[in-house]
Amino acid sequence: MANLKVNMSMEKNPMPEQDPEVRSHNFDEVALGYDAEVAMKEAQRCLDCKNAPCRSGCPVAVKIPRFLEKVRDGDFDAAYDIITSTNSLPAVCGRVCPQEKQCESKCVRGIKGESVGIGRLERFVADWHMAKGDKSAPSVPASNGHRVAVIGSGPAGLTCAGDLRKLGYDVTIYEAFHKSGGVLVYGIPQFRLPKEIVAAEIQNLEKMGVKIVNNAVIGKSLTVDELFEDGYEAVFIGSGAGLPQFLHIPGENLLGVYSANELLTRTNLMKAYRDDYDTPIKKFGRVAVVGAGNVAMDAARVSKRLGAEHVYIVYRRGADELPARKEEVEHAESEGIEFKLLNNPCAIHGDEDGHVTGIECIKQELGEPDEKGRRKPVPVKDSNWILDVDTVIIAIGTSPNPLIRSTTKNLETTKKGGIQADEGGRTSREGVFAGGDAVTGSATVILAMGAGKTAAKSIDEYIRNKK
Amino acid sequence: MYKVVTKRFLNDAKTICLFEIEAPLIARHAQAGQFVVFRLDEQGERVPVSVAGYDREKGTVTVMVQAAGKTTKMLHTVAQGDFIHDVVGPLGKATEMDGLKKVCVVGGGVGCAIAYPIAKEMHARGIDVTFIAGFRSADIVILKDELKAASDKLIIATDDGSYGEKGFTTVFLKNEIEANIKEGKPQFDRVVAIGPDIMMKFLADVTRPYNISTIISLDPIMVDGTGMCGCCRVIVDGETKFACVDGPDFDAHKVDFDSLIKRAAFYKDEQDEAAQHICRITGGKRNG
């Protein structure tokens, strides 16, 4: 190993970004990425700890110190190979993983000062590879003749399909939408994850020989049973959590109340913000986004870019409890999104024509910690007030779509509607595996990828033992 | 890409057009009452349309579409042999008809195209079908022969009397119900009403006092059509339902029509404006 001097700077090299004033009016990517020089400098901050605690924080166990070492040496090709040996979507993960809760939370440099910018470096390596124009796909073995069907082309499905193909399986992905990528294309906005990057990752899989059938809604166009009849030996369900949750408060069906899914699908998948696309979108004035996860931040920032005068985040807990990635909260704040914390909506008000005029909130204070350790919001008596808005976007989470579980026999589900699966992704039905949000309810891209990876291993085991 | 194998206009005014589309995956499972979502090209919006027929052996699905907004107007310019970028389905639940003996199916305008496969399936199952078809005038009447073949009794009416009987479907439905009572015949055990929201609202008012179970098929604004966006929310018996997965059929006596009608008009301004912007040279054909 090259024994270079460690860069002892306490802070990460800053990420170059588009100016907030400018970017809040366009859909271009906010974070611009490191260049080679800064990346090498940042990689020098790694202490190369013997036990590599960062790796234990990564759901797909990227060999972090090894790839950082190669970045430090300027050998970006080698760094790319090391990352992609365990992570098939590095350009995506480098952008959307909650690194501060994962790899970077374990980084020894983070004890005193800031952790190494692992996510930023992962993104740099992936972007560098893409910019190089290397269009060759990873080499894969010839088909072993065993067919596996993957339902859903989101992060879980793409990872599972990629890993199985690398093991020699003949893999077909069934996707309900006209475009592949699942939440990566309909959910996460262009300014956070450019769709060209998702398209490139998917093309890569297709070059490896993974087949994708779009416009196929499993549970409607085809059932899981029919997939087996058609000759698939195993099925992986990675259909995500597409069902939007609502607050169930009065006024929720007024005109101007949207689920975050609707707003994001209209803008991200259907490109309603562009004049040359047909899908309509309303002009927003004053917008309240209810919820404070990543999806809520996305919805707020999309609203701003669509021309909203003012955008609020309404959240019933406090600043310490915000579930979104730290960077998303910071970006939202710098773009002028106003946070109305410790406020719980109790009704949406409208005019005679049924259009939203305001959202009524009850002020909250924080009480005892709940079972997850988060302090519970407690309503303050007689503290109701109305926030004047014309648009309300509900972003309080999503649950798994019932289409598959309601059309597949002997598939056990959890109380929350997720598919029951063990730690290996095995469901109650032989040959059927599941992972990602379809099992857990809405979570993160990387957890879904981890689940897809684990399931691929289980499927390989299952088919080999069956022979 | 999905090939249009047959295209023909269904009336003299050329307001409603039939498209038979190659879509084996949809044809395999489609049932009366379900719908598909189509998208014309890369820039197109996703538009739901009811399944008007299917041929499982040929692997085709048929839709009958009225030119109303930009996308449906552009669809009408797609020629036989051309392709539609995306068609997905079948979506929604099929119309329930188990155990029914005598049904009155009421269609209004293009609603007749949606009601037709339901009547046809019921008729094939031996259910006694009375079909009341209402149109504004003679030039937009569709499916005369098909409706006759799919029913035991057919009444075609126009608002101005230019074809068939003169008058509204509500009047004819009430007459049929009253006649069953007066003549001591069995009453309808179900009324299926499909047409403009306002027509369905008044038809529901007709059957309510007689306590006849009445089902309507809704087509609110949708984006994905699979339960993802919640745009098609409809209030039924005080509860919020998604028309795309819980419907499109609902109990007419429990639907909140006022909210339904308001929601349907939400994008009217945008739609009107978009419809003005169809290229007059290409007829809306994009991307070469």
CSV table of N, CA, C and O in Angstrom, one decimal, chain B residues 141-194:
chain,number,residue,atom,x,y,z
B,141,VAL,N,-74.6,9.3,-32.8
B,141,VAL,CA,-75.0,7.9,-32.4
B,141,VAL,C,-74.0,6.9,-32.8
B,141,VAL,O,-73.5,6.9,-33.9
B,142,ILE,N,-73.7,6.0,-31.8
B,142,ILE,CA,-72.7,4.9,-32.1
B,142,ILE,C,-73.3,3.5,-31.8
B,142,ILE,O,-74.2,3.4,-31.1
B,143,LEU,N,-72.7,2.5,-32.4
B,143,LEU,CA,-72.9,1.1,-32.1
B,143,LEU,C,-74.4,0.6,-32.2
B,143,LEU,O,-74.8,-0.3,-31.4
B,144,LYS,N,-75.1,1.1,-33.1
B,144,LYS,CA,-76.6,0.8,-33.2
B,144,LYS,C,-76.7,-0.8,-33.2
B,144,LYS,O,-77.5,-1.4,-32.4
B,145,ASP,N,-76.0,-1.4,-34.2
B,145,ASP,CA,-76.2,-2.9,-34.4
B,145,ASP,C,-75.6,-3.6,-33.2
B,145,ASP,O,-76.2,-4.6,-32.7
B,146,GLU,N,-74.4,-3.2,-32.7
B,146,GLU,CA,-73.8,-3.9,-31.6
B,146,GLU,C,-74.6,-3.9,-30.3
B,146,GLU,O,-74.8,-4.9,-29.6
B,147,LEU,N,-75.2,-2.7,-30.0
B,147,LEU,CA,-76.1,-2.6,-28.8
B,147,LEU,C,-77.3,-3.5,-29.0
B,147,LEU,O,-77.8,-4.1,-28.0
B,148,LYS,N,-77.8,-3.6,-30.2
B,148,LYS,CA,-79.0,-4.4,-30.4
B,148,LYS,C,-78.7,-5.9,-30.1
B,148,LYS,O,-79.4,-6.6,-29.4
B,149,ALA,N,-77.5,-6.3,-30.6
B,149,ALA,CA,-77.1,-7.7,-30.4
B,149,ALA,C,-76.7,-8.0,-29.0
B,149,ALA,O,-76.7,-9.1,-28.5
B,150,ALA,N,-76.4,-6.9,-28.2
B,150,ALA,CA,-76.0,-7.2,-26.8
B,150,ALA,C,-77.1,-7.0,-25.8
B,150,ALA,O,-76.9,-7.0,-24.6
B,151,SER,N,-78.3,-6.8,-26.3
B,151,SER,CA,-79.4,-6.6,-25.3
B,151,SER,C,-80.7,-7.3,-25.7
B,151,SER,O,-80.9,-7.7,-26.9
B,152,ASP,N,-81.6,-7.4,-24.8
B,152,ASP,CA,-82.9,-8.0,-25.0
B,152,ASP,C,-83.9,-6.9,-25.5
B,152,ASP,O,-84.8,-7.2,-26.2
B,153,LYS,N,-83.7,-5.7,-25.0
B,153,LYS,CA,-84.5,-4.6,-25.4
B,153,LYS,C,-83.6,-3.4,-25.5
B,153,LYS,O,-82.8,-3.1,-24.6
B,154,LEU,N,-83.7,-2.7,-26.6
B,154,LEU,CA,-82.8,-1.5,-26.8
B,154,LEU,C,-83.7,-0.3,-27.1
B,154,LEU,O,-84.6,-0.3,-27.9
B,155,ILE,N,-83.4,0.8,-26.3
B,155,ILE,CA,-84.0,2.1,-26.5
B,155,ILE,C,-82.9,3.1,-26.9
B,155,ILE,O,-82.0,3.3,-26.1
B,156,ILE,N,-82.9,3.6,-28.1
B,156,ILE,CA,-82.0,4.7,-28.4
B,156,ILE,C,-82.7,6.0,-28.4
B,156,ILE,O,-83.8,6.1,-29.0
B,157,ALA,N,-82.2,7.0,-27.7
B,157,ALA,CA,-82.9,8.3,-27.6
B,157,ALA,C,-81.9,9.4,-27.9
B,157,ALA,O,-80.7,9.3,-27.6
B,158,THR,N,-82.4,10.5,-28.5
B,158,THR,CA,-81.6,11.6,-28.7
B,158,THR,C,-82.3,12.8,-28.1
B,158,THR,O,-83.6,12.8,-28.0
B,159,ASP,N,-81.5,13.8,-27.6
B,159,ASP,CA,-82.1,15.0,-26.9
B,159,ASP,C,-83.0,15.7,-27.9
B,159,ASP,O,-84.1,16.2,-27.4
B,160,ASP,N,-82.7,15.8,-29.2
B,160,ASP,CA,-83.5,16.6,-30.1
B,160,ASP,C,-84.4,15.7,-30.9
B,160,ASP,O,-85.1,16.2,-31.8
B,161,GLY,N,-84.5,14.4,-30.7
B,161,GLY,CA,-85.3,13.5,-31.5
B,161,GLY,C,-84.9,13.2,-32.9
B,161,GLY,O,-85.6,12.7,-33.7
B,162,SER,N,-83.7,13.6,-33.2
B,162,SER,CA,-83.2,13.4,-34.6
B,162,SER,C,-82.9,11.9,-34.9
B,162,SER,O,-82.8,11.6,-36.1
B,163,TYR,N,-82.8,11.1,-33.9
B,163,TYR,CA,-82.7,9.7,-34.1
B,163,TYR,C,-83.4,9.0,-33.0
B,163,TYR,O,-83.3,9.4,-31.8
B,164,GLY,N,-84.2,7.9,-33.3
B,164,GLY,CA,-84.8,7.1,-32.2
B,164,GLY,C,-85.9,8.0,-31.4
B,164,GLY,O,-86.5,8.9,-32.0
B,165,GLU,N,-86.0,7.7,-30.1
B,165,GLU,CA,-86.9,8.4,-29.3
B,165,GLU,C,-86.4,9.8,-29.0
B,165,GLU,O,-85.2,10.0,-29.1
B,166,LYS,N,-87.3,10.7,-28.6
B,166,LYS,CA,-86.8,12.0,-28.2
B,166,LYS,C,-86.9,12.1,-26.6
B,166,LYS,O,-87.9,11.7,-26.0
B,167,GLY,N,-85.8,12.5,-26.0
B,167,GLY,CA,-85.8,12.7,-24.6
B,167,GLY,C,-84.5,12.2,-23.9
B,167,GLY,O,-83.6,11.7,-24.5
B,168,PHE,N,-84.5,12.4,-22.6
B,168,PHE,CA,-83.3,12.1,-21.8
B,168,PHE,C,-83.4,10.7,-21.2
B,168,PHE,O,-84.5,10.1,-21.0
B,169,THR,N,-82.3,10.1,-21.0
B,169,THR,CA,-82.2,8.7,-20.5
B,169,THR,C,-83.0,8.5,-19.1
B,169,THR,O,-83.5,7.5,-18.9
B,170,THR,N,-82.9,9.6,-18.3
B,170,THR,CA,-83.6,9.5,-17.0
B,170,THR,C,-85.1,9.2,-17.1
B,170,THR,O,-85.6,8.4,-16.4
B,171,VAL,N,-85.7,9.8,-18.1
B,171,VAL,CA,-87.1,9.6,-18.3
B,171,VAL,C,-87.4,8.2,-18.8
B,171,VAL,O,-88.3,7.5,-18.3
B,172,PHE,N,-86.6,7.7,-19.7
B,172,PHE,CA,-86.8,6.3,-20.2
B,172,PHE,C,-86.5,5.3,-19.1
B,172,PHE,O,-87.2,4.3,-19.0
B,173,LEU,N,-85.5,5.6,-18.3
B,173,LEU,CA,-85.2,4.6,-17.2
B,173,LEU,C,-86.4,4.5,-16.2
B,173,LEU,O,-86.9,3.4,-15.9
B,174,LYS,N,-86.9,5.7,-15.9
B,174,LYS,CA,-88.1,5.7,-15.0
B,174,LYS,C,-89.3,5.0,-15.6
B,174,LYS,O,-89.9,4.2,-14.9
B,175,ASN,N,-89.5,5.2,-16.9
B,175,ASN,CA,-90.6,4.5,-17.6
B,175,ASN,C,-90.5,3.0,-17.5
B,175,ASN,O,-91.4,2.3,-17.2
B,176,GLU,N,-89.2,2.5,-17.7
B,176,GLU,CA,-89.0,1.1,-17.7
B,176,GLU,C,-89.3,0.5,-16.3
B,176,GLU,O,-89.8,-0.6,-16.2
B,177,ILE,N,-88.8,1.2,-15.3
B,177,ILE,CA,-89.0,0.8,-13.9
B,177,ILE,C,-90.5,0.7,-13.6
B,177,ILE,O,-91.0,-0.3,-13.0
B,178,GLU,N,-91.2,1.8,-13.9
B,178,GLU,CA,-92.6,1.9,-13.7
B,178,GLU,C,-93.4,0.8,-14.4
B,178,GLU,O,-94.3,0.2,-13.9
B,179,ALA,N,-92.9,0.5,-15.7
B,179,ALA,CA,-93.6,-0.5,-16.5
B,179,ALA,C,-93.5,-1.8,-15.8
B,179,ALA,O,-94.4,-2.6,-15.8
B,180,ASN,N,-92.3,-2.1,-15.3
B,180,ASN,CA,-92.1,-3.4,-14.6
B,180,ASN,C,-93.1,-3.6,-13.5
B,180,ASN,O,-93.6,-4.6,-13.2
B,181,ILE,N,-93.3,-2.4,-12.7
B,181,ILE,CA,-94.2,-2.5,-11.6
B,181,ILE,C,-95.7,-2.7,-12.1
B,181,ILE,O,-96.4,-3.6,-11.6
B,182,LYS,N,-96.1,-1.8,-13.1
B,182,LYS,CA,-97.4,-1.9,-13.6
B,182,LYS,C,-97.8,-3.2,-14.2
B,182,LYS,O,-98.9,-3.8,-14.0
B,183,GLU,N,-96.8,-3.8,-14.9
B,183,GLU,CA,-97.1,-5.0,-15.7
B,183,GLU,C,-96.8,-6.2,-14.8
B,183,GLU,O,-96.9,-7.4,-15.3
B,184,GLY,N,-96.4,-6.0,-13.6
B,184,GLY,CA,-96.2,-7.1,-12.7
B,184,GLY,C,-94.9,-8.0,-13.1
B,184,GLY,O,-94.8,-9.1,-12.8
B,185,LYS,N,-94.0,-7.4,-13.9
B,185,LYS,CA,-92.8,-8.1,-14.3
B,185,LYS,C,-91.8,-7.9,-13.2
B,185,LYS,O,-91.8,-7.0,-12.4
B,186,PRO,N,-90.8,-8.9,-13.2
B,186,PRO,CA,-89.7,-8.7,-12.3
B,186,PRO,C,-89.0,-7.4,-12.4
B,186,PRO,O,-88.8,-6.9,-13.6
B,187,GLN,N,-88.6,-6.8,-11.3
B,187,GLN,CA,-87.9,-5.5,-11.4
B,187,GLN,C,-86.4,-5.7,-11.7
B,187,GLN,O,-85.9,-6.8,-11.5
B,188,PHE,N,-85.8,-4.7,-12.2
B,188,PHE,CA,-84.3,-4.8,-12.4
B,188,PHE,C,-83.6,-5.1,-11.1
B,188,PHE,O,-83.9,-4.4,-10.1
B,189,ASP,N,-82.7,-6.0,-11.1
B,189,ASP,CA,-82.0,-6.2,-9.8
B,189,ASP,C,-80.7,-5.3,-9.8
B,189,ASP,O,-79.9,-5.3,-8.9
B,190,ARG,N,-80.4,-4.7,-11.0
B,190,ARG,CA,-79.3,-3.8,-11.0
B,190,ARG,C,-79.4,-2.8,-12.2
B,190,ARG,O,-79.9,-3.2,-13.2
B,191,VAL,N,-79.0,-1.6,-11.9
B,191,VAL,CA,-78.9,-0.6,-13.0
B,191,VAL,C,-77.5,-0.2,-13.1
B,191,VAL,O,-76.8,0.0,-12.1
B,192,VAL,N,-76.9,-0.3,-14.3
B,192,VAL,CA,-75.5,0.2,-14.6
B,192,VAL,C,-75.6,1.4,-15.4
B,192,VAL,O,-76.2,1.4,-16.5
B,193,ALA,N,-75.1,2.5,-14.9
B,193,ALA,CA,-75.2,3.8,-15.6
B,193,ALA,C,-73.8,4.4,-15.9
B,193,ALA,O,-73.0,4.5,-15.0
B,194,ILE,N,-73.6,4.7,-17.2
B,194,ILE,CA,-72.3,5.2,-17.6
B,194,ILE,C,-72.4,6.3,-18.5
B,194,ILE,O,-73.1,6.2,-19.6
